[in-house]
């Protein structure tokens, strides 16, 4: 079970969404992309098409325990963070076949510079992987050959509960959600300077994932605690736009739209750029349990 507590807010909003958005005859896309949904409690990364039809599960070898962030690297491989067994797994992004276990902290706890319970992984402009750990509050920078060449200690600056949805600001800083601290931190990955990008904002409570909109002028933050997907400007201040979504967790962009999920009902809802509901892509009741992260994966 996830280390994060489940909230028990009324599900009236989701009921309204289902009633008004489900059952649409229009498929949003005939494109070849697919949607990956990390199921923390189902210990799997589930794959859907963008109409919500279940395609396959990523791993049939029982390697994943507590699925978290997924990302395609500059080498064309799909990286999967498996929190509960401390693994970073790699798969081919085209065939989705298993390649190798890049890191296994159960065998070598110090392999990622002291990171404990890895949850986050994002790639920088230079091609390095940045991997963050929930319990340790640290981010390790890992070169393409698997060498850890720098560790950023955010816990030393007050961060508690580093969560899965890190991303890079257009100015090059790494933005890191702090679940327990209820804040977003910024790391200058060149100088190592660490600062608070957003804090003491109404609705910023137990943040999980950060994504930028298609124009890179606004960022969206999913907040499990407040049940809001909150819009922030490039300066970290509220834009005045928010989306109610109980127990909000994963976010992703698709063709200018925002996809959002939660770990209560395991739905995926499509929103317009202004935050209006367009449709329910993945309905509740399927194989996904504890949806925490979304990735739109390009198909060959």
Tab-separated table of C-alpha atoms in Angstrom:
chain	number	residue	atom	x	y	z
A	1	UNK	CA	0.000	0.000	0.000
A	2	UNK	CA	1.211	3.494	-0.802
A	3	UNK	CA	3.032	5.451	1.886
A	4	UNK	CA	0.710	8.364	1.165
A	5	UNK	CA	-2.566	8.492	3.055
A	6	UNK	CA	-5.815	8.185	1.153
A	7	UNK	CA	-8.224	11.067	1.448
A	8	UNK	CA	-11.956	10.473	1.697
A	9	UNK	CA	-13.478	13.472	-0.004
A	10	UNK	CA	-16.957	13.165	-1.519
A	11	UNK	CA	-16.955	11.802	-5.033
A	12	UNK	CA	-19.768	14.014	-6.283
A	13	UNK	CA	-17.507	15.758	-8.765
A	14	UNK	CA	-16.390	12.511	-10.373
A	15	UNK	CA	-19.969	11.343	-10.558
A	16	UNK	CA	-20.831	14.508	-12.475
A	17	UNK	CA	-17.863	13.974	-14.791
A	18	UNK	CA	-18.925	10.409	-15.539
A	19	UNK	CA	-22.507	11.431	-16.180
A	20	UNK	CA	-21.596	14.240	-18.558
A	21	UNK	CA	-18.476	12.984	-20.263
A	22	UNK	CA	-18.593	9.204	-20.506
A	23	UNK	CA	-20.157	7.447	-23.415
A	24	UNK	CA	-18.970	9.918	-26.033
A	25	UNK	CA	-18.939	8.478	-29.536
A	26	UNK	CA	-15.914	10.565	-30.456
A	27	UNK	CA	-12.471	9.107	-30.035
A	28	UNK	CA	-10.031	11.938	-29.292
A	29	UNK	CA	-7.408	10.667	-31.676
A	30	UNK	CA	-6.548	8.129	-34.301
A	31	UNK	CA	-2.856	8.712	-33.613
A	32	UNK	CA	-0.467	5.941	-32.701
A	33	UNK	CA	0.451	7.192	-29.245
A	34	UNK	CA	-0.541	5.160	-26.229
A	35	UNK	CA	-1.112	6.076	-22.598
A	36	UNK	CA	0.881	4.517	-19.779
A	37	UNK	CA	-0.752	4.480	-16.336
A	38	UNK	CA	1.433	3.537	-13.363
A	39	UNK	CA	-0.574	1.445	-10.913
A	40	UNK	CA	1.129	1.688	-7.543
A	41	UNK	CA	-0.990	-0.984	-5.893
A	42	UNK	CA	-1.427	-3.139	-8.991
A	43	UNK	CA	2.397	-3.244	-9.285
A	44	UNK	CA	2.181	-2.660	-12.990
A	45	UNK	CA	2.365	-0.075	-15.768
A	46	UNK	CA	-0.854	-0.417	-17.743
A	47	UNK	CA	-1.077	0.607	-21.400
A	48	UNK	CA	-4.180	2.069	-23.068
A	49	UNK	CA	-4.891	3.689	-26.382
A	50	UNK	CA	-6.032	7.297	-26.232
A	51	UNK	CA	-9.660	6.190	-26.411
A	52	UNK	CA	-9.204	4.306	-23.146
A	53	UNK	CA	-9.107	0.787	-24.562
A	54	UNK	CA	-6.785	-1.442	-22.525
A	55	UNK	CA	-3.939	-2.718	-24.693
A	56	UNK	CA	-1.492	-4.588	-22.483
A	57	UNK	CA	0.496	-4.508	-19.270
A	58	UNK	CA	4.132	-3.574	-19.500
A	59	UNK	CA	5.764	-6.298	-17.416
A	60	UNK	CA	4.862	-9.976	-17.100
A	61	UNK	CA	7.861	-10.909	-14.980
A	62	UNK	CA	6.832	-9.518	-11.593
A	63	UNK	CA	9.709	-7.033	-11.595
A	64	UNK	CA	7.619	-3.971	-10.664
A	65	UNK	CA	6.561	-3.304	-7.081
A	66	UNK	CA	4.999	0.094	-6.459
A	67	UNK	CA	5.091	1.580	-9.970
A	68	UNK	CA	5.924	5.284	-10.058
A	69	UNK	CA	7.469	7.580	-12.693
A	70	UNK	CA	8.016	6.465	-16.280
A	71	UNK	CA	10.045	8.311	-18.923
A	72	UNK	CA	11.647	7.695	-22.306
A	73	UNK	CA	15.364	8.396	-22.284
A	74	UNK	CA	17.646	9.784	-25.000
A	75	UNK	CA	18.678	6.191	-25.713
A	76	UNK	CA	15.113	5.383	-26.781
A	77	UNK	CA	14.488	3.134	-23.794
A	78	UNK	CA	11.520	3.386	-21.444
A	79	UNK	CA	12.586	3.834	-17.813
A	80	UNK	CA	10.287	2.707	-14.988
A	81	UNK	CA	10.734	3.555	-11.310
A	82	UNK	CA	9.696	0.727	-8.993
A	83	UNK	CA	9.563	2.195	-5.503
A	84	UNK	CA	8.873	-0.733	-3.204
A	85	UNK	CA	11.818	-2.857	-4.346
A	86	UNK	CA	14.083	0.104	-5.160
A	87	UNK	CA	14.564	-0.645	-8.843
A	88	UNK	CA	15.002	1.429	-11.991
A	89	UNK	CA	13.929	-0.844	-14.844
A	90	UNK	CA	14.419	-0.400	-18.583
A	91	UNK	CA	12.283	-1.578	-21.490
A	92	UNK	CA	12.350	-1.014	-25.224
A	93	UNK	CA	10.018	1.884	-25.987
A	94	UNK	CA	8.952	0.347	-29.317
A	95	UNK	CA	8.288	-3.292	-28.443
A	96	UNK	CA	8.013	-2.755	-24.635
A	97	UNK	CA	10.170	-5.822	-24.069
A	98	UNK	CA	12.270	-5.906	-20.894
A	99	UNK	CA	15.914	-4.845	-21.306
A	100	UNK	CA	17.547	-4.765	-17.868
A	101	UNK	CA	17.497	-3.549	-14.285
A	102	UNK	CA	19.514	-0.332	-14.415
A	103	UNK	CA	19.686	0.068	-10.630
A	104	UNK	CA	18.585	-2.223	-7.824
A	105	UNK	CA	18.820	-0.604	-4.402
A	106	UNK	CA	17.798	-3.815	-2.667
A	107	UNK	CA	21.120	-5.280	-3.790
A	108	UNK	CA	23.187	-2.083	-3.517
A	109	UNK	CA	21.526	0.528	-1.256
A	110	UNK	CA	24.234	3.136	-1.917
A	111	UNK	CA	24.111	2.847	-5.715
A	112	UNK	CA	22.237	6.134	-6.147
A	113	UNK	CA	24.140	8.288	-3.698
A	114	UNK	CA	22.020	7.505	-0.661
A	115	UNK	CA	18.600	7.753	-2.313
A	116	UNK	CA	15.932	5.715	-0.540
A	117	UNK	CA	12.559	4.708	-2.049
A	118	UNK	CA	13.057	6.050	-5.594
A	119	UNK	CA	9.903	7.590	-7.055
A	120	UNK	CA	10.921	10.256	-9.585
A	121	UNK	CA	12.883	10.197	-12.827
A	122	UNK	CA	13.250	12.890	-15.474
A	123	UNK	CA	15.857	13.547	-18.153
A	124	UNK	CA	17.763	16.815	-18.475
A	125	UNK	CA	18.764	18.658	-21.616
A	126	UNK	CA	22.220	17.127	-21.459
A	127	UNK	CA	20.771	13.606	-21.424
A	128	UNK	CA	21.453	12.802	-17.778
A	129	UNK	CA	18.777	11.137	-15.667
A	130	UNK	CA	17.661	12.859	-12.465
A	131	UNK	CA	16.316	10.349	-9.957
A	132	UNK	CA	14.616	11.362	-6.706
A	133	UNK	CA	13.837	9.408	-3.543
A	134	UNK	CA	10.768	9.934	-1.366
A	135	UNK	CA	12.299	9.085	2.003
A	136	UNK	CA	15.770	10.549	1.436
A	137	UNK	CA	14.748	13.850	-0.156
A	138	UNK	CA	17.713	13.594	-2.498
A	139	UNK	CA	18.074	13.786	-6.271
A	140	UNK	CA	20.905	11.945	-8.003
A	141	UNK	CA	22.164	13.002	-11.430
A	142	UNK	CA	23.139	9.938	-13.433
A	143	UNK	CA	25.094	10.101	-16.686
A	144	UNK	CA	24.200	7.970	-19.665
A	145	UNK	CA	26.752	5.330	-18.661
A	146	UNK	CA	25.085	4.898	-15.250
A	147	UNK	CA	27.591	6.933	-13.242
A	148	UNK	CA	26.212	9.069	-10.408
A	149	UNK	CA	28.084	12.349	-10.871
A	150	UNK	CA	26.166	14.617	-8.474
A	151	UNK	CA	23.672	14.387	-5.611
A	152	UNK	CA	21.407	17.265	-4.577
A	153	UNK	CA	20.339	17.149	-0.925
A	154	UNK	CA	16.928	18.841	-0.782
A	155	UNK	CA	16.138	17.328	2.612
A	156	UNK	CA	18.892	19.526	4.009
A	157	UNK	CA	16.887	22.524	2.812
A	158	UNK	CA	13.668	21.353	4.444
A	159	UNK	CA	12.071	19.176	1.763
A	160	UNK	CA	10.033	16.263	3.079
A	161	UNK	CA	8.417	13.642	0.885
A	162	UNK	CA	9.953	14.107	-2.566
A	163	UNK	CA	7.307	12.944	-5.014
A	164	UNK	CA	7.267	11.444	-8.498
A	165	UNK	CA	6.409	14.332	-10.790
A	166	UNK	CA	9.593	16.369	-11.188
A	167	UNK	CA	10.021	18.503	-14.307
A	168	UNK	CA	12.305	21.168	-15.738
A	169	UNK	CA	11.358	24.854	-15.760
A	170	UNK	CA	12.006	26.657	-19.073
A	171	UNK	CA	14.883	28.462	-17.339
A	172	UNK	CA	16.632	25.113	-16.719
A	173	UNK	CA	15.874	24.662	-13.026
A	174	UNK	CA	14.581	21.312	-11.818
A	175	UNK	CA	11.191	21.655	-10.102
A	176	UNK	CA	10.559	19.106	-7.363
A	177	UNK	CA	7.193	18.492	-5.617
A	178	UNK	CA	7.427	18.030	-1.837
A	179	UNK	CA	4.457	15.937	-0.763
A	180	UNK	CA	4.841	16.244	3.005
A	181	UNK	CA	6.164	19.810	2.988
A	182	UNK	CA	3.340	21.032	0.721
A	183	UNK	CA	5.724	23.034	-1.447
A	184	UNK	CA	7.642	22.991	-4.721
A	185	UNK	CA	11.416	23.307	-4.685
A	186	UNK	CA	13.704	24.493	-7.476
A	187	UNK	CA	17.217	23.177	-8.077
A	188	UNK	CA	19.800	24.892	-10.250
A	189	UNK	CA	21.429	21.708	-11.495
A	190	UNK	CA	24.564	23.590	-12.574
A	191	UNK	CA	25.342	25.544	-9.403
A	192	UNK	CA	23.515	23.252	-6.977
A	193	UNK	CA	21.513	26.153	-5.538
A	194	UNK	CA	18.228	25.001	-3.952
A	195	UNK	CA	15.293	27.340	-3.319
A	196	UNK	CA	11.540	27.224	-2.724
A	197	UNK	CA	9.666	27.904	-5.936
A	198	UNK	CA	6.118	27.802	-4.525
A	199	UNK	CA	4.848	27.569	-0.954
A	200	UNK	CA	2.067	28.820	1.336
A	201	UNK	CA	-0.405	28.800	-1.552
A	202	UNK	CA	-4.033	27.849	-1.044
A	203	UNK	CA	-4.628	24.485	-2.699
A	204	UNK	CA	-0.944	23.517	-2.764
A	205	UNK	CA	-1.278	20.507	-0.476
A	206	UNK	CA	0.461	17.157	-0.906
A	207	UNK	CA	1.655	17.942	-4.461
A	208	UNK	CA	2.429	14.895	-6.592
A	209	UNK	CA	3.170	15.794	-10.231
A	210	UNK	CA	4.124	18.954	-12.141
A	211	UNK	CA	3.670	19.431	-15.899
A	212	UNK	CA	3.803	22.501	-18.122
A	213	UNK	CA	1.095	23.390	-20.597
A	214	UNK	CA	1.750	23.165	-24.325
A	215	UNK	CA	2.917	26.790	-24.523
A	216	UNK	CA	5.247	26.425	-21.512
A	217	UNK	CA	3.618	29.477	-19.952
A	218	UNK	CA	1.776	27.780	-17.103
A	219	UNK	CA	2.404	24.730	-14.998
A	220	UNK	CA	-0.179	22.365	-13.587
A	221	UNK	CA	0.326	20.734	-10.185
A	222	UNK	CA	-1.724	17.774	-8.942
A	223	UNK	CA	-2.500	18.014	-5.227
A	224	UNK	CA	-3.731	14.924	-3.440
A	225	UNK	CA	-4.365	16.828	-0.212
A	226	UNK	CA	-6.584	19.594	-1.610
A	227	UNK	CA	-8.084	17.559	-4.452
A	228	UNK	CA	-7.094	20.254	-6.953
A	229	UNK	CA	-5.022	20.426	-10.106
A	230	UNK	CA	-3.621	23.900	-9.554
A	231	UNK	CA	-2.400	26.331	-12.220
A	232	UNK	CA	0.790	28.269	-11.438
A	233	UNK	CA	2.691	30.807	-13.487
A	234	UNK	CA	6.371	30.707	-14.368
A	235	UNK	CA	7.004	32.697	-11.183
A	236	UNK	CA	5.329	30.074	-9.010
A	237	UNK	CA	2.284	32.209	-8.257
A	238	UNK	CA	-1.331	31.053	-8.796
A	239	UNK	CA	-2.870	31.817	-12.177
A	240	UNK	CA	-6.390	31.693	-10.768
A	241	UNK	CA	-7.214	28.495	-12.674
A	242	UNK	CA	-7.735	25.195	-10.875
A	243	UNK	CA	-9.461	21.892	-11.596
A	244	UNK	CA	-11.267	19.951	-8.856
A	245	UNK	CA	-10.206	16.299	-8.879
A	246	UNK	CA	-10.407	14.321	-5.615
A	247	UNK	CA	-7.124	12.641	-4.675
A	248	UNK	CA	-5.368	14.069	-7.758
A	249	UNK	CA	-2.118	12.302	-8.626
A	250	UNK	CA	-0.750	11.862	-12.183
A	251	UNK	CA	-0.751	14.397	-15.017
A	252	UNK	CA	0.342	14.372	-18.665
A	253	UNK	CA	-0.092	16.476	-21.793
A	254	UNK	CA	-1.651	15.121	-24.966
A	255	UNK	CA	-2.010	17.210	-28.093
A	256	UNK	CA	-2.581	20.393	-26.074
A	257	UNK	CA	-4.995	18.753	-23.629
A	258	UNK	CA	-4.317	17.860	-20.013
A	259	UNK	CA	-4.780	14.279	-18.843
A	260	UNK	CA	-5.242	13.795	-15.102
A	261	UNK	CA	-5.726	10.768	-12.870
A	262	UNK	CA	-6.239	9.898	-9.207
A	263	UNK	CA	-5.485	6.910	-6.994
A	264	UNK	CA	-9.021	6.561	-5.648
A	265	UNK	CA	-11.075	5.739	-8.735
A	266	UNK	CA	-8.132	5.232	-11.110
A	267	UNK	CA	-9.810	7.268	-13.811
A	268	UNK	CA	-8.062	9.329	-16.461
A	269	UNK	CA	-9.924	12.498	-17.436
A	270	UNK	CA	-9.137	14.718	-20.422
A	271	UNK	CA	-9.324	18.477	-19.894
A	272	UNK	CA	-8.986	21.361	-22.305
A	273	UNK	CA	-6.112	23.821	-21.873
A	274	UNK	CA	-8.479	26.021	-19.848
A	275	UNK	CA	-9.436	23.176	-17.497
A	276	UNK	CA	-12.831	22.182	-18.916
A	277	UNK	CA	-13.780	18.488	-18.880
A	278	UNK	CA	-13.734	16.986	-22.360
A	279	UNK	CA	-14.150	13.287	-21.610
A	280	UNK	CA	-13.236	10.373	-19.384
A	281	UNK	CA	-10.477	8.447	-21.159
A	282	UNK	CA	-10.063	5.604	-18.660
A	283	UNK	CA	-13.097	4.657	-16.583
A	284	UNK	CA	-13.001	3.096	-13.107
A	285	UNK	CA	-13.308	-0.598	-12.481
A	286	UNK	CA	-10.404	-1.865	-14.569
A	287	UNK	CA	-7.083	-3.438	-13.692
A	288	UNK	CA	-5.397	-0.226	-12.531
A	289	UNK	CA	-5.073	0.099	-8.776
A	290	UNK	CA	-3.542	3.202	-7.241
A	291	UNK	CA	-3.005	5.285	-10.400
A	292	UNK	CA	-0.156	7.695	-9.657
A	293	UNK	CA	1.614	8.609	-12.893
A	294	UNK	CA	0.818	9.113	-16.588
A	295	UNK	CA	3.004	9.093	-19.689
A	296	UNK	CA	1.926	9.510	-23.314
A	297	UNK	CA	4.157	7.120	-25.232
A	298	UNK	CA	4.829	7.571	-28.918
A	299	UNK	CA	4.492	4.369	-30.919
A	300	UNK	CA	6.745	3.476	-33.858
